[in-house]
Amino acid sequence: MRWLSRITSLFRNLSHKQKNEEELDLEVSSYLDLLTEEKIRGGMAPEAARRAARLELGGVEQVKEQVRDARAGIWLETVLQDLRYGPRVLRKNPGFSLLVVLTLALGIGANTAIFSVVYGVLLRPLPYSHGGQLVVLHQNARARSGDIPFSYKELVDYREQTKALDAVVEYHSMPFLLLGDDSAERVQTAVVSANFFDVLGVKPLLGRTFLASDESQGADAVLVLSYQYWQSHQGGDPNIVGKVFHMNNRPHTVIGVLPPVPQYPAENDVYMPTSQCPFRSSQAFMANRKAHLMTVFGRLKPAVALSTAQADLSIVASRIESANPDVYPKANGYGVAAAPLQEDLTRRARTTLLVLLGAAGFVL
């Protein structure tokens, strides 16, 4: 077999180098003698024939070099020679060698550090179940710069009319005063839909997350704690589930603790259902289509592409605009866009990180 022959030849070339050189000398010398004799028989003087034979051969050393280059394993032999030569050069120039090592260490270290950040922020999959299906909705209008938060009525419209999303959930965050038996502190509180964690695919570390019944009017007030808050403010108490705090003049029972995963779209201390937020649950707020407050996102249905979802949401936005011309004048150009959650989370940092990665690579 051809590959076996090449392996045998490689082994022979590496292990019998001196013998190979002797055989090569003999072979080239024999060929030169034969060429010289041929020219003498042709009528040339011996010295002239020898010179002509050398010219025709192209130089003995050049021929030998061509033969060596054609041998199997020559690249490995070259690498071994370089490895033997390199340490000798480094030992003779310790100052230069130290500079080279430090430069490589800095370059490799910088690239490793930057790539680790780039991978963690831009490339690593989201730590949520089927994170690639999560999308963020952005309302926009030509008459206003930046995104427009959603009102309760807009949330209901998209929740009821979209055909491309499995679920549409809301989020907003505000500070509240949390009172314990012997403590009082202001906590950043996320107000979310009951199925917020189900859509994200986040399972609690302790207890449970919200149920639909927790969001109904008149239900007992409940809280879910973030992992960071549980560790830093509650001492990682394993019996925290069932503990009662007071907030907004009501007792709130802790029903669960989140695992240590990044919180979307921002870090919060505690979570509550929408019905427990005095402002969000007020009739005046829910009746006002212009009362913009919430961030809205959802999960694509299986096998539904982002472009399909975008087309579906644009149809819903057009219906909303047509049905409420006093709120959405045609001249304002109302619309909605869907963006992948991972892209939305990294949008601000993407350019900076890629520039840093390019700079670190240039240094290396």
mmCIF file of C-alpha atoms in Angstrom, residues 32 35-37 39-40 44-54:
data_model
loop_
_atom_site.group_PDB
_atom_site.id
_atom_site.type_symbol
_atom_site.label_atom_id
_atom_site.label_comp_id
_atom_site.label_asym_id
_atom_site.label_seq_id
_atom_site.Cartn_x
_atom_site.Cartn_y
_atom_site.Cartn_z
ATOM 1 C CA LEU A 32 28.410 11.900 -13.577
ATOM 2 C CA LEU A 35 27.719 10.969 -18.563
ATOM 3 C CA THR A 36 31.433 11.797 -18.902
ATOM 4 C CA GLU A 37 32.226 8.440 -20.576
ATOM 5 C CA LYS A 39 30.792 12.321 -24.087
ATOM 6 C CA ILE A 40 34.330 10.887 -24.408
ATOM 7 C CA MET A 44 35.449 14.914 -26.531
ATOM 8 C CA ALA A 45 38.678 15.178 -24.540
ATOM 9 C CA PRO A 46 38.408 13.778 -20.944
ATOM 10 C CA GLU A 47 38.673 17.189 -19.223
ATOM 11 C CA ALA A 48 36.204 18.828 -21.602
ATOM 12 C CA ALA A 49 33.857 15.836 -21.289
ATOM 13 C CA ARG A 50 33.972 16.068 -17.494
ATOM 14 C CA ARG A 51 33.213 19.783 -17.579
ATOM 15 C CA ALA A 52 30.368 19.317 -20.078
ATOM 16 C CA ALA A 53 28.902 16.507 -17.961
ATOM 17 C CA ARG A 54 28.892 18.751 -14.862
#
